[in-house]
Coordinates of C-alpha atoms and ligand atoms in Angstrom, one line a residue:
M61 CA 0.4 0.1 0.1
K62 CA 1.4 3.4 -1.2
V63 CA 0.4 6.8 0.9
D64 CA 0.8 10.2 0.0
L65 CA 3.0 11.3 3.2
D66 CA 2.1 15.3 2.2
K67 CA -1.8 14.4 2.1
F68 CA -1.4 11.8 5.1
L69 CA 0.0 14.3 7.2
A70 CA -1.4 17.7 6.4
P71 CA -4.7 17.5 8.8
Y72 CA -2.0 16.9 11.6
R73 CA 0.2 19.4 10.8
I74 CA 0.3 22.7 12.5
E75 CA 2.9 25.3 10.8
D76 CA 0.8 28.5 11.4
G77 CA -0.5 28.8 15.1
K78 CA -3.3 31.7 14.3
G79 CA -6.8 30.1 14.5
F80 CA -5.5 27.0 16.1
T81 CA -7.9 24.7 18.1
L82 CA -8.2 21.7 19.6
K83 CA -11.4 21.2 19.0
D84 CA -10.7 20.2 15.4
H85 CA -8.9 17.7 16.2
D86 CA -10.5 14.5 17.3
P87 CA -8.4 12.2 19.5
R88 CA -10.3 9.1 17.8
D89 CA -9.2 10.1 14.3
T90 CA -7.7 6.9 12.3
H91 CA -8.1 9.4 8.6
E92 CA -10.4 9.5 6.3
L93 CA -8.7 7.6 3.6
G94 CA -9.1 4.3 5.6
I95 CA -6.1 2.9 6.5
E96 CA -7.0 -0.3 7.9
K97 CA -5.0 -1.6 11.2
A98 CA -3.8 -4.5 9.3
D99 CA -2.0 -2.3 6.7
A100 CA -0.5 0.0 9.4
K101 CA 1.9 -2.8 10.4
E102 CA 3.6 -2.8 6.8
L103 CA 3.7 0.9 6.7
L104 CA 4.8 1.4 9.7
R105 CA 7.8 -1.6 9.0
T106 CA 8.3 0.7 5.5
G107 CA 8.4 4.0 7.4
I108 CA 10.8 2.7 9.9
E109 CA 13.0 1.2 7.4
R110 CA 13.4 4.7 5.6
L111 CA 14.2 6.3 8.9
T112 CA 16.9 3.9 9.3
E113 CA 18.4 5.1 6.3
L114 CA 17.8 8.6 6.6
Q115 CA 19.7 8.4 10.2
E116 CA 22.3 6.6 8.7
M117 CA 22.8 9.6 6.0
L118 CA 22.4 12.4 8.7
Y119 CA 25.0 10.9 10.5
A120 CA 27.4 10.7 7.9
Q121 CA 26.9 14.0 6.6
N122 CA 27.0 15.7 10.2
R123 CA 25.7 18.8 9.4
W124 CA 21.8 18.6 10.5
S125 CA 20.4 17.6 13.5
V126 CA 17.3 16.7 14.7
L127 CA 15.1 17.7 17.5
L128 CA 11.9 15.3 18.3
I129 CA 9.8 16.8 21.0
F130 CA 6.9 14.6 22.7
Q131 CA 4.2 16.4 25.1
A132 CA 1.3 14.6 26.3
M133 CA -0.6 14.2 29.1
D134 CA -0.2 10.9 31.1
A135 CA -1.1 7.6 29.4
A136 CA -1.1 9.0 26.2
G137 CA 1.6 6.6 24.7
K138 CA 4.5 8.5 24.6
D139 CA 7.2 6.0 25.6
S140 CA 5.7 3.5 23.3
A141 CA 5.3 5.9 20.2
I142 CA 9.3 6.3 20.8
K143 CA 10.3 2.9 21.5
H144 CA 8.1 1.6 18.0
V145 CA 9.4 4.3 16.2
M146 CA 13.3 4.4 16.9
S147 CA 13.3 0.8 16.9
G148 CA 15.3 0.7 13.7
V149 CA 17.6 3.6 14.4
N150 CA 21.5 3.0 15.2
P151 CA 21.3 3.7 18.8
Q152 CA 24.5 5.7 18.7
G153 CA 22.7 8.3 16.4
V154 CA 19.6 9.0 18.8
Q155 CA 19.9 10.4 22.4
V156 CA 16.9 10.0 24.7
Y157 CA 16.2 12.5 27.3
A158 CA 13.1 12.3 29.8
F159 CA 12.4 15.6 31.6
K160 CA 11.2 15.4 35.3
R161 CA 10.6 17.7 37.5
P162 CA 13.5 20.2 37.8
S163 CA 16.5 19.3 40.2
A164 CA 17.5 21.8 42.7
E165 CA 20.7 22.4 40.0
E166 CA 18.6 23.1 37.4
L167 CA 16.2 25.3 39.3
D168 CA 19.3 27.6 40.1
H169 CA 19.5 28.4 36.2
D170 CA 17.0 29.9 33.5
F171 CA 14.3 27.2 32.1
L172 CA 15.9 26.5 28.9
W173 CA 19.6 25.6 30.7
R174 CA 18.9 22.0 31.2
C175 CA 16.9 21.3 27.7
A176 CA 20.0 23.2 26.0
R177 CA 22.5 21.2 27.4
N178 CA 20.8 18.1 26.1
L179 CA 20.3 19.2 22.4
P180 CA 21.2 17.1 19.9
E181 CA 25.0 17.4 18.1
R182 CA 25.4 17.8 14.2
G183 CA 24.4 14.3 12.8
R184 CA 22.0 13.2 15.7
I185 CA 18.3 12.9 16.5
G186 CA 17.8 14.0 20.0
V187 CA 14.3 12.7 21.5
F188 CA 12.7 14.8 24.4
N189 CA 10.3 13.1 26.1
R190 CA 8.6 16.2 27.8
S191 CA 10.9 19.6 27.3
Y192 CA 10.8 23.0 27.9
Y193 CA 7.1 23.2 27.1
E194 CA 6.3 21.9 30.6
E195 CA 7.2 25.5 31.7
V196 CA 4.1 26.9 29.9
L197 CA 2.2 23.6 30.8
V198 CA 2.0 22.2 34.1
V199 CA 3.8 25.3 35.4
R200 CA 0.5 27.4 33.7
V201 CA -2.0 24.7 35.6
H202 CA 0.0 25.1 39.0
Q203 CA 1.1 28.4 39.3
E204 CA 2.7 27.9 42.8
I205 CA 5.6 25.7 40.9
L206 CA 6.6 29.2 40.1
E207 CA 7.8 30.1 43.5
S208 CA 10.5 27.3 43.6
Q209 CA 12.1 28.8 40.4
H210 CA 14.2 31.6 42.3
L211 CA 12.8 34.2 40.2
P212 CA 13.3 37.9 41.1
P213 CA 9.4 38.8 41.9
E214 CA 9.1 41.8 40.2
L215 CA 9.9 39.4 36.9
V216 CA 6.7 37.4 37.9
G217 CA 3.9 39.0 36.3
K218 CA 0.8 38.6 34.2
S219 CA 2.1 38.0 31.0
I220 CA 4.9 35.4 32.4
F221 CA 3.8 32.5 30.2
D222 CA 3.3 34.6 27.0
E223 CA 6.9 35.9 27.3
R224 CA 7.8 32.0 27.6
L225 CA 6.2 31.1 24.6
E226 CA 7.9 33.9 23.2
D227 CA 11.3 32.9 24.6
I228 CA 10.6 29.3 23.4
A229 CA 9.6 30.2 19.9
N230 CA 12.6 32.5 19.6
F231 CA 15.0 29.4 20.8
E232 CA 13.5 27.7 18.2
R233 CA 14.1 29.5 15.3
Y234 CA 17.6 30.1 16.6
L235 CA 17.7 26.4 16.4
A236 CA 16.5 26.1 13.1
H237 CA 19.0 28.8 12.2
Q238 CA 21.4 26.6 13.2
G239 CA 20.9 23.4 11.0
T240 CA 18.1 21.8 13.9
L241 CA 15.3 19.8 12.2
I242 CA 12.4 20.7 15.2
L243 CA 9.7 18.5 15.2
K244 CA 6.7 18.6 18.4
F245 CA 4.2 15.9 18.8
F246 CA 1.4 16.4 21.1
L247 CA 0.0 13.0 21.4
N248 CA -3.8 14.0 21.7
V249 CA -5.4 11.6 23.7
S250 CA -9.0 12.1 24.7
K251 CA -10.3 11.7 28.6
A252 CA -12.2 8.8 28.0
E253 CA -9.2 6.8 26.4
Q254 CA -7.0 7.7 29.3
K255 CA -9.7 7.0 32.0
K256 CA -9.8 3.4 30.0
R257 CA -5.8 3.2 30.2
F258 CA -5.6 3.9 33.8
L259 CA -7.9 1.3 34.7
K260 CA -5.9 -1.3 32.6
R261 CA -3.0 -0.2 34.6
L262 CA -5.3 -0.9 37.9
D263 CA -6.2 -4.4 36.7
D264 CA -3.1 -5.6 35.2
P265 CA -0.6 -6.6 37.7
E266 CA 2.4 -6.2 35.1
K267 CA 1.0 -2.5 34.6
H268 CA 0.7 -1.9 38.3
W269 CA 4.3 -0.2 38.5
K270 CA 2.9 2.7 35.9
F271 CA -0.1 3.8 37.7
E272 CA 0.8 6.9 39.7
A273 CA -1.9 8.9 41.9
G274 CA -0.5 12.2 40.8
D275 CA -1.5 11.2 37.5
L276 CA -5.1 10.9 38.8
A277 CA -4.7 14.5 40.4
E278 CA -3.6 15.7 37.0
R279 CA -6.5 14.2 35.2
G280 CA -8.3 16.5 37.5
H281 CA -6.9 19.3 35.6
W282 CA -8.0 18.0 32.1
D283 CA -9.7 21.3 30.8
A284 CA -6.6 23.3 32.0
Y285 CA -4.3 21.7 30.2
M286 CA -5.9 21.4 27.1
D287 CA -6.1 25.6 27.1
A288 CA -2.5 25.2 27.8
Y289 CA -1.8 23.1 25.3
Q290 CA -3.6 25.2 22.7
K291 CA -2.3 28.3 23.9
A292 CA 1.6 26.9 23.1
I293 CA 0.4 25.2 20.1
Q294 CA -1.1 28.9 18.7
A295 CA 2.2 30.7 20.1
T296 CA 5.0 28.3 18.4
A297 CA 3.6 26.6 15.4
A298 CA 6.1 27.6 12.8
P299 CA 6.9 26.2 9.5
H300 CA 10.6 25.7 11.0
A301 CA 9.0 24.1 14.0
P302 CA 6.0 22.4 13.3
W303 CA 3.6 20.8 16.3
Y304 CA 1.7 17.4 15.2
V305 CA -1.3 17.0 16.8
V306 CA -1.3 13.5 16.8
P307 CA -4.7 11.5 17.4
A308 CA -3.5 9.2 20.6
D309 CA -6.7 6.8 21.2
N310 CA -5.2 4.2 18.8
K311 CA -1.7 3.6 19.4
W312 CA -1.0 2.2 15.7
F313 CA -2.2 5.2 14.6
T314 CA -0.3 7.5 16.6
R315 CA 3.0 5.5 15.5
L316 CA 2.3 5.6 12.0
V317 CA 1.8 9.9 12.1
V318 CA 4.7 10.2 14.2
A319 CA 7.2 7.6 11.9
G320 CA 5.5 9.4 9.0
A321 CA 6.0 13.2 10.4
I322 CA 9.7 12.2 10.9
V323 CA 10.5 10.4 7.4
D324 CA 8.9 13.3 5.4
S325 CA 10.6 16.3 7.2
M326 CA 14.2 14.4 7.0
R327 CA 13.8 13.4 3.3
R328 CA 13.4 17.2 2.3
L329 CA 16.9 17.9 3.9
D330 CA 18.5 16.5 1.0
L331 CA 20.5 14.1 2.9
H332 CA 23.4 11.7 1.3
F333 CA 26.4 10.1 2.3
P334 CA 29.5 12.7 2.0
K335 CA 31.2 12.7 -1.4
V336 CA 34.9 11.4 -1.4
S337 CA 36.9 13.7 -3.6
E338 CA 38.3 12.8 -6.9
A339 CA 41.9 13.0 -5.7
E340 CA 41.3 10.5 -2.8
R341 CA 39.2 8.1 -5.1
A342 CA 42.5 8.0 -7.4
K343 CA 44.3 6.6 -4.7
F344 CA 42.1 4.0 -4.0
A345 CA 43.8 1.5 -6.4
E346 CA 46.9 2.1 -4.7
Y347 CA 45.4 1.3 -1.2
R348 CA 43.9 -2.0 -2.5
R349 CA 47.4 -3.2 -3.8
A350 CA 48.9 -2.2 -0.6
L351 CA 46.1 -4.4 1.3
E352 CA 46.3 -7.3 -1.3
A353 CA 50.1 -7.4 -1.3
E354 CA 49.8 -7.8 2.8
Ligands
ATP973 P1 6.4 8.3 32.7 O1 5.2 8.6 33.9 O2 5.6 7.6 31.6 O3 7.2 7.3 33.2 P2 6.5 10.9 33.0 O4 7.1 11.7 31.6 O5 4.8 11.2 33.1 O6 6.9 9.5 32.5 P3 6.8 11.1 35.4 O7 8.1 11.1 36.3 O8 6.0 10.5 35.9 O9 7.7 11.0 34.1 O10 6.6 12.6 35.7 C1 7.3 13.7 35.3 C2 6.8 14.7 35.5 O11 7.7 16.1 36.1 C3 5.2 15.2 35.1 O12 4.4 15.4 35.8 C4 5.9 16.7 34.6 O13 4.4 17.7 34.6 C5 6.4 17.1 35.5 N1 7.7 18.2 35.0 C6 8.4 18.5 33.8 N2 8.8 19.3 33.6 C7 8.9 20.4 34.7 C8 8.9 21.2 35.0 N3 9.7 21.9 34.3 N4 8.3 22.0 36.0 C9 7.5 21.4 36.9 N5 7.2 19.7 36.6 C10 8.0 19.5 35.9
MG974 MG1 3.9 9.8 34.5

């Protein structure tokens, strides 16, 4: 089965936040073209193969870097999307960072600091499992967190989240100018599906460890989170740093969109293996003779 990637991804890709609203995005969507779950496996396999090739060229060429940001409510499937989509890629070429609550050392710096020091090198793919976006998501929902950030009080005003969004947009523009391909994924799970997945965690002994009472409390702030996500996407979607609002009620479909988006963007980088110079190639016959004469 062949799919026009561009057409497939268009409904999920946000390059301009003006007028963006989450209401237009159905978490249950599995695309009107009607990709069947059975075809999805095969499609994902080809996508992962293509990604593996692109990553090898990215690494060899050592010019671009790729930053993949994953944000979502709990149980939306960030971890499993990352695991599946990256499964074929050479581990030496990928760096995954999970950003948890900031440490004391991290709180002693500006909020971008811990992310900036973990950005992917040229030739690498960096995966952020959560990111600096938490500063306009969880912190917006729980504004008391600001008190732990040691900011000068006169800088903590009404517009602090707008300022942060502006700073994030500027930071991403800077990274783009430096040769970083930035793709941001919001795994859009519905509240009903999250409930199902939480209940599964309670039912299945092998999933017990995944259940956290704190996640239940965050669920109680669902609407505030959705509002924060919407504002973040509105303020930071750009052609050089698009958001993908990925329907996340069906994991097979989530993986397909994420893999598709990465392949689609990386193939536009015009990646190729570095060319060996004419002069160097002329010496190959000599090298061969030397090896064969051993
Ligand atoms: P999982 O639960 O699948 O292991 P996770 O990403 O939910 O993965 P947790 O350790 O459960 O990891 O949660 C990390 C928590 O840290 C989240 O609640 C997140 O909102 C919070 N967090 C991340 N960055 C910040 C930040 N800058 N300020 C405050 N809280 C943050
Ligand atoms: Mg968690």
